[in-house]
XYZ file of C-alpha atoms in Angstrom:
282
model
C 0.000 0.000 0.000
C 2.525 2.243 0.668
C 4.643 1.577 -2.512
C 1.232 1.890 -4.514
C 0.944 5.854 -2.906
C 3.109 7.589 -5.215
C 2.303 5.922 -8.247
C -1.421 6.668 -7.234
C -0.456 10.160 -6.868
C 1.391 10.373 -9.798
C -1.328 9.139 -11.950
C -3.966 11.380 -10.740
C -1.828 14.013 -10.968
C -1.710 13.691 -14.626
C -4.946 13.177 -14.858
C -5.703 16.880 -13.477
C -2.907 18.152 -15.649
C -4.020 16.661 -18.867
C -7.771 17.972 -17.560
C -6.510 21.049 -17.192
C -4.930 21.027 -20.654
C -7.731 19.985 -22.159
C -9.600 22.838 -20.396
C -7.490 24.695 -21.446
C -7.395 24.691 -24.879
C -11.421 24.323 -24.992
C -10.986 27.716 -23.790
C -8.828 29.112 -25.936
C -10.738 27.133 -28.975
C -13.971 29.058 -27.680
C -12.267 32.275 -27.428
C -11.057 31.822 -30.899
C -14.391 31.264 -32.442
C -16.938 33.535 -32.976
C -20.414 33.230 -34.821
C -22.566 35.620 -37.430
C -26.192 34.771 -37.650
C -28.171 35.455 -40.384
C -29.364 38.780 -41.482
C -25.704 39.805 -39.745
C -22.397 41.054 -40.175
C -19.236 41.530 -38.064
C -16.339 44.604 -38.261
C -13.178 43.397 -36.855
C -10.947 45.039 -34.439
C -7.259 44.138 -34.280
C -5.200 46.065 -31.215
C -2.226 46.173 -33.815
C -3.681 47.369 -36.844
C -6.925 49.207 -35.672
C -10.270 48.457 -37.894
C -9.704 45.671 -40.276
C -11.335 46.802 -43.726
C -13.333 43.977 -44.566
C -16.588 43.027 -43.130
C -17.348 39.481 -42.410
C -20.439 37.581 -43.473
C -22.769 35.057 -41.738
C -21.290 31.816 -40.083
C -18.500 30.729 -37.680
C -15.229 32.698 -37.801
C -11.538 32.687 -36.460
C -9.667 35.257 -34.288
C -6.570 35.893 -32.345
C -8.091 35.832 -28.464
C -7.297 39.043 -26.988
C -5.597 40.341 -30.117
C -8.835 40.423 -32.049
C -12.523 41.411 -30.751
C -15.366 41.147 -33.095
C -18.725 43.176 -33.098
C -21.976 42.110 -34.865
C -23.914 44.601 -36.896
C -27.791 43.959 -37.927
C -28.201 44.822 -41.222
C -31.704 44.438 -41.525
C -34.405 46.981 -42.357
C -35.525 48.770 -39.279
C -38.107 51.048 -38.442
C -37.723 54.094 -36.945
C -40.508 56.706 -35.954
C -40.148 60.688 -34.816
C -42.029 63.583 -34.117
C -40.728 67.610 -35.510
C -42.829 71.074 -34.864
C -41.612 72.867 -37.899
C -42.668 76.549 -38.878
C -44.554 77.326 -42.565
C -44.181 79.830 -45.163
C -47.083 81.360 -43.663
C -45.955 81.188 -39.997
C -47.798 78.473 -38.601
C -46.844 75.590 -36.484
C -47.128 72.371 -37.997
C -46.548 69.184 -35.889
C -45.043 66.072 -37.989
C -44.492 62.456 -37.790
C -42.089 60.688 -40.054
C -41.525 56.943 -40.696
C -38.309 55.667 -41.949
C -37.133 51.984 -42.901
C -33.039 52.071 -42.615
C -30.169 49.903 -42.599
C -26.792 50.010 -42.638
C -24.412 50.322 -45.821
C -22.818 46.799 -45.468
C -19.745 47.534 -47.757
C -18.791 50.370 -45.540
C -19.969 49.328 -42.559
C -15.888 49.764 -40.762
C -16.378 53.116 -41.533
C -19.775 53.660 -39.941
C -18.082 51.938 -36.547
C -15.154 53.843 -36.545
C -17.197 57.107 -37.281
C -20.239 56.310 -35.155
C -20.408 53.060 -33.666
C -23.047 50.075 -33.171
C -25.884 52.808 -32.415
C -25.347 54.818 -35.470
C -29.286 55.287 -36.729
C -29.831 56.398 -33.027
C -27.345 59.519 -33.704
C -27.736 60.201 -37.336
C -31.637 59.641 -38.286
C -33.461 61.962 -35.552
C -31.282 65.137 -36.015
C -30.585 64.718 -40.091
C -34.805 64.414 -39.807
C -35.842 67.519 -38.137
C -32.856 69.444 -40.316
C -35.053 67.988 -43.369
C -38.458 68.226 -42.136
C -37.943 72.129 -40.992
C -36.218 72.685 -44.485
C -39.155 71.834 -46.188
C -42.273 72.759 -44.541
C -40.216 76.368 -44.546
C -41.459 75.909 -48.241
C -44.971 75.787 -48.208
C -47.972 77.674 -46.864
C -49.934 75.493 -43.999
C -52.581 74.584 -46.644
C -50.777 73.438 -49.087
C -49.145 70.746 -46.884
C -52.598 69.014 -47.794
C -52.945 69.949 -51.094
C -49.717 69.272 -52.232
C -48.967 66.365 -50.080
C -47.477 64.007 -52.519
C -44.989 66.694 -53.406
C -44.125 67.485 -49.762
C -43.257 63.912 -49.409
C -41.213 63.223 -52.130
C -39.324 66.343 -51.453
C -38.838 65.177 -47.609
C -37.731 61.664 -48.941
C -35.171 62.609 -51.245
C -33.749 65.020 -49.579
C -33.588 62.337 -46.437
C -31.924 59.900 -48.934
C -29.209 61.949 -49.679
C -28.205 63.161 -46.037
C -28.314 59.412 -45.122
C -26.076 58.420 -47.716
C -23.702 60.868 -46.276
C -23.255 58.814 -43.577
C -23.424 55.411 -44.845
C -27.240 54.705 -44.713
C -29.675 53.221 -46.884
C -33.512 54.621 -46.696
C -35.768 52.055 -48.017
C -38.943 54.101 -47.522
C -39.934 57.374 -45.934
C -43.277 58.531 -45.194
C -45.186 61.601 -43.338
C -47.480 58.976 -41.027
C -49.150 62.285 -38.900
C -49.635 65.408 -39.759
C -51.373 68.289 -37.443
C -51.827 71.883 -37.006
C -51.846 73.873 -34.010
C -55.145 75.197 -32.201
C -55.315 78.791 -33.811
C -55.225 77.144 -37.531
C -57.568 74.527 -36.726
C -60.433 77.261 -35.712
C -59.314 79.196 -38.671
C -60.054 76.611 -41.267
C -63.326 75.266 -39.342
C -64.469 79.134 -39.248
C -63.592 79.319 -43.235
C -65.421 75.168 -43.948
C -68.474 77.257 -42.153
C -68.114 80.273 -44.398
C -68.150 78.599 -47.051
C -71.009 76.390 -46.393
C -72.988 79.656 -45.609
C -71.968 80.973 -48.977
C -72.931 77.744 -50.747
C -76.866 77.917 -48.623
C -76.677 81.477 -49.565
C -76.534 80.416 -53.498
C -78.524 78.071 -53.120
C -81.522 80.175 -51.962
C -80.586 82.633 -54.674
C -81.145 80.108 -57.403
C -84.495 78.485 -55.582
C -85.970 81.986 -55.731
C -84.909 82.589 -59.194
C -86.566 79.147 -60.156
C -89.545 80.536 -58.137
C -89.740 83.468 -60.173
C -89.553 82.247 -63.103
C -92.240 79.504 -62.513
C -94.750 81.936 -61.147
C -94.358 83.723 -64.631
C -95.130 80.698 -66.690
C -97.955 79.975 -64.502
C -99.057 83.370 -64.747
C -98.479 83.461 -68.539
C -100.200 80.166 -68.620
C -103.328 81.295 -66.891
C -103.280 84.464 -68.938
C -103.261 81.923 -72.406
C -106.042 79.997 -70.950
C -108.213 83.145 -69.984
C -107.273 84.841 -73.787
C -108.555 81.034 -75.256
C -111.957 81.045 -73.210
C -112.500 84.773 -73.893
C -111.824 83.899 -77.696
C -113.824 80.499 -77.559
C -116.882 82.135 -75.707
C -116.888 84.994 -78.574
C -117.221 83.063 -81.320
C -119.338 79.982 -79.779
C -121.620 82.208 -77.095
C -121.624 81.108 -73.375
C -122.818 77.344 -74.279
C -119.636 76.581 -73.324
C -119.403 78.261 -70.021
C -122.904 76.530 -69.338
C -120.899 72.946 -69.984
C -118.388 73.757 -67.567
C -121.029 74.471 -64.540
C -122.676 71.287 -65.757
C -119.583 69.415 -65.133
C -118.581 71.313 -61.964
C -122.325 70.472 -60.674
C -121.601 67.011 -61.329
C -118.748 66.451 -59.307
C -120.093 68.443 -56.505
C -123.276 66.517 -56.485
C -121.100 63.030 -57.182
C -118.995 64.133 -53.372
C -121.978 65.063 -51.491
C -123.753 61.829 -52.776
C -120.906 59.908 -50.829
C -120.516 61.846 -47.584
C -122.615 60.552 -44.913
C -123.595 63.574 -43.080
C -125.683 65.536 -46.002
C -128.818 64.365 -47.086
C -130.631 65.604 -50.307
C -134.766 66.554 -49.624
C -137.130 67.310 -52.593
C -138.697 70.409 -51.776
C -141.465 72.411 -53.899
C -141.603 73.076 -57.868
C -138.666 75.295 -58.069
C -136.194 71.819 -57.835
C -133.933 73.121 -55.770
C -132.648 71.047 -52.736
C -131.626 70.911 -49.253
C -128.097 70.702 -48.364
C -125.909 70.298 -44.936
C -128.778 68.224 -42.313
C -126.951 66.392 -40.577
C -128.452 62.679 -40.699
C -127.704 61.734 -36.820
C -129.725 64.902 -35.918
């Protein structure tokens, strides 16, 4: 037992040492790998030569542990969303929200870390946005931010593209998403919509009175054409006419009252006239 000790010792001593080696050197292994998912890409940073120029692409990589550090861009269309009071032509205060898609340039992506880092939109987008936005609006009169909206876009959007390539960012899309004016405008243009809606009622009545007028002269011309044609007709034909018409008139009158229930007709002496308006419950 005592001769087996050191031979014992020995061996598990090994053991630990080639554990240790082994540890080792999974460390190192780890440290010397380093992964890109997809969607991805990483600038290198060697403490001997600074920035390395080329960007590397999605999968598992080797580097120098501690001479080499790697960091991971996303270079995948994100959204980004902010708010700018801007002034008008005409001195009003217009508040605006703009929508931008954005991603990095992936060619010169060493440049945009040694410039501005891993949080480059987060510097560049919000301040290069209100300098565009206020540019702009300073164009137009409030109204015609609604009337020529398409315009105000476009202009907003390229000029947005070409401060972002300045720094090494692709815009995919940029829109106006909000658009509002302050309190002052707002009663202005509901006090004009109710102006004009006045002025429209106001026409309106204008032309029903001149449609008015002008009926109650045809009617009046009409009536004057039938009076000239019986005048004419009772001329040349007497009043036999005239007596036709009472005939007719009689008949319909007579024709009603036969149908009501509260006038009954009573013969009276030789001179054939009758009794109207007796009430028959009476």
């Amino acid at each position: 037992m005592a001769g087996g000790s050191p031979a014992a010792v020995t061996f598990l001593t090994n053991i630990a040492k080639a554990a240790a080696g082994l540890g080792a050197s999974a460390s190192l292994l780890s440290a010397s790998l380093f992964t890109v998912d997809g969607g991805e890409r990483a600038v290198i940073f060697d403490r001997f030569r600074g920035v390395l120029p080329d960007t590397v692409g999605e999968g598992t990589h080797f580097i120098l542990p501690w001479l080499q550090k790697p960091y991971i861009f996303d270079i995948r269309t994100r959204p980004h969303n902010f708010s700018s009071t801007s002034g008008t032509k005409d001195l009003q205060m217009v508040s605006l929200t703009l929508r931008l898609l954005s991603r990095p340039d992936v060619v010169n992506l060493p440049t945009i870390f040694t410039s501005l880092g891993l949080e480059y939109d987060d510097k560049v987008l919000p301040s290069i946005g209100n300098e565009v936005l206020k540019a702009v609006v300073a164009q137009f009169n409030a109204d015609q931010l609604l009337t020529d909206r398409p315009h105000v876009s476009a202009l907003v959007r390229d000029s947005l593209v070409k401060r972002a390539r300045e720094f090494n960012i692709i815009l995919d899309d940029v829109a106006i998403t909000h658009l509002s004016y302050g309190i002052d405008f707002s009663m202005a243009v509901e006090k004009k919509q109710v102006a004009q809606q006045e002025a429209e009622r106001s026409k309106f009545l204008v032309a029903k009175a001149e449609q008015e007028r002008r009926a109650a002269i045809v009617r009046a011309e009409g009536e004057s054409e039938s009076a000239r044609l019986i005048s004419e007709a009772t001329a040349i034909a007497g009043t036999g006419l005239i007596e036709l018409r009472r005939i007719e008139a009689a008949k319909e009158i007579a024709a009603e009252l036969a149908r009501s229930p509260n006038v009954s007709y009573i013969p009276s002496s030789d001179n054939g006239k009758m009794l109207l308006g007796l009430n028959a419950s009476r």
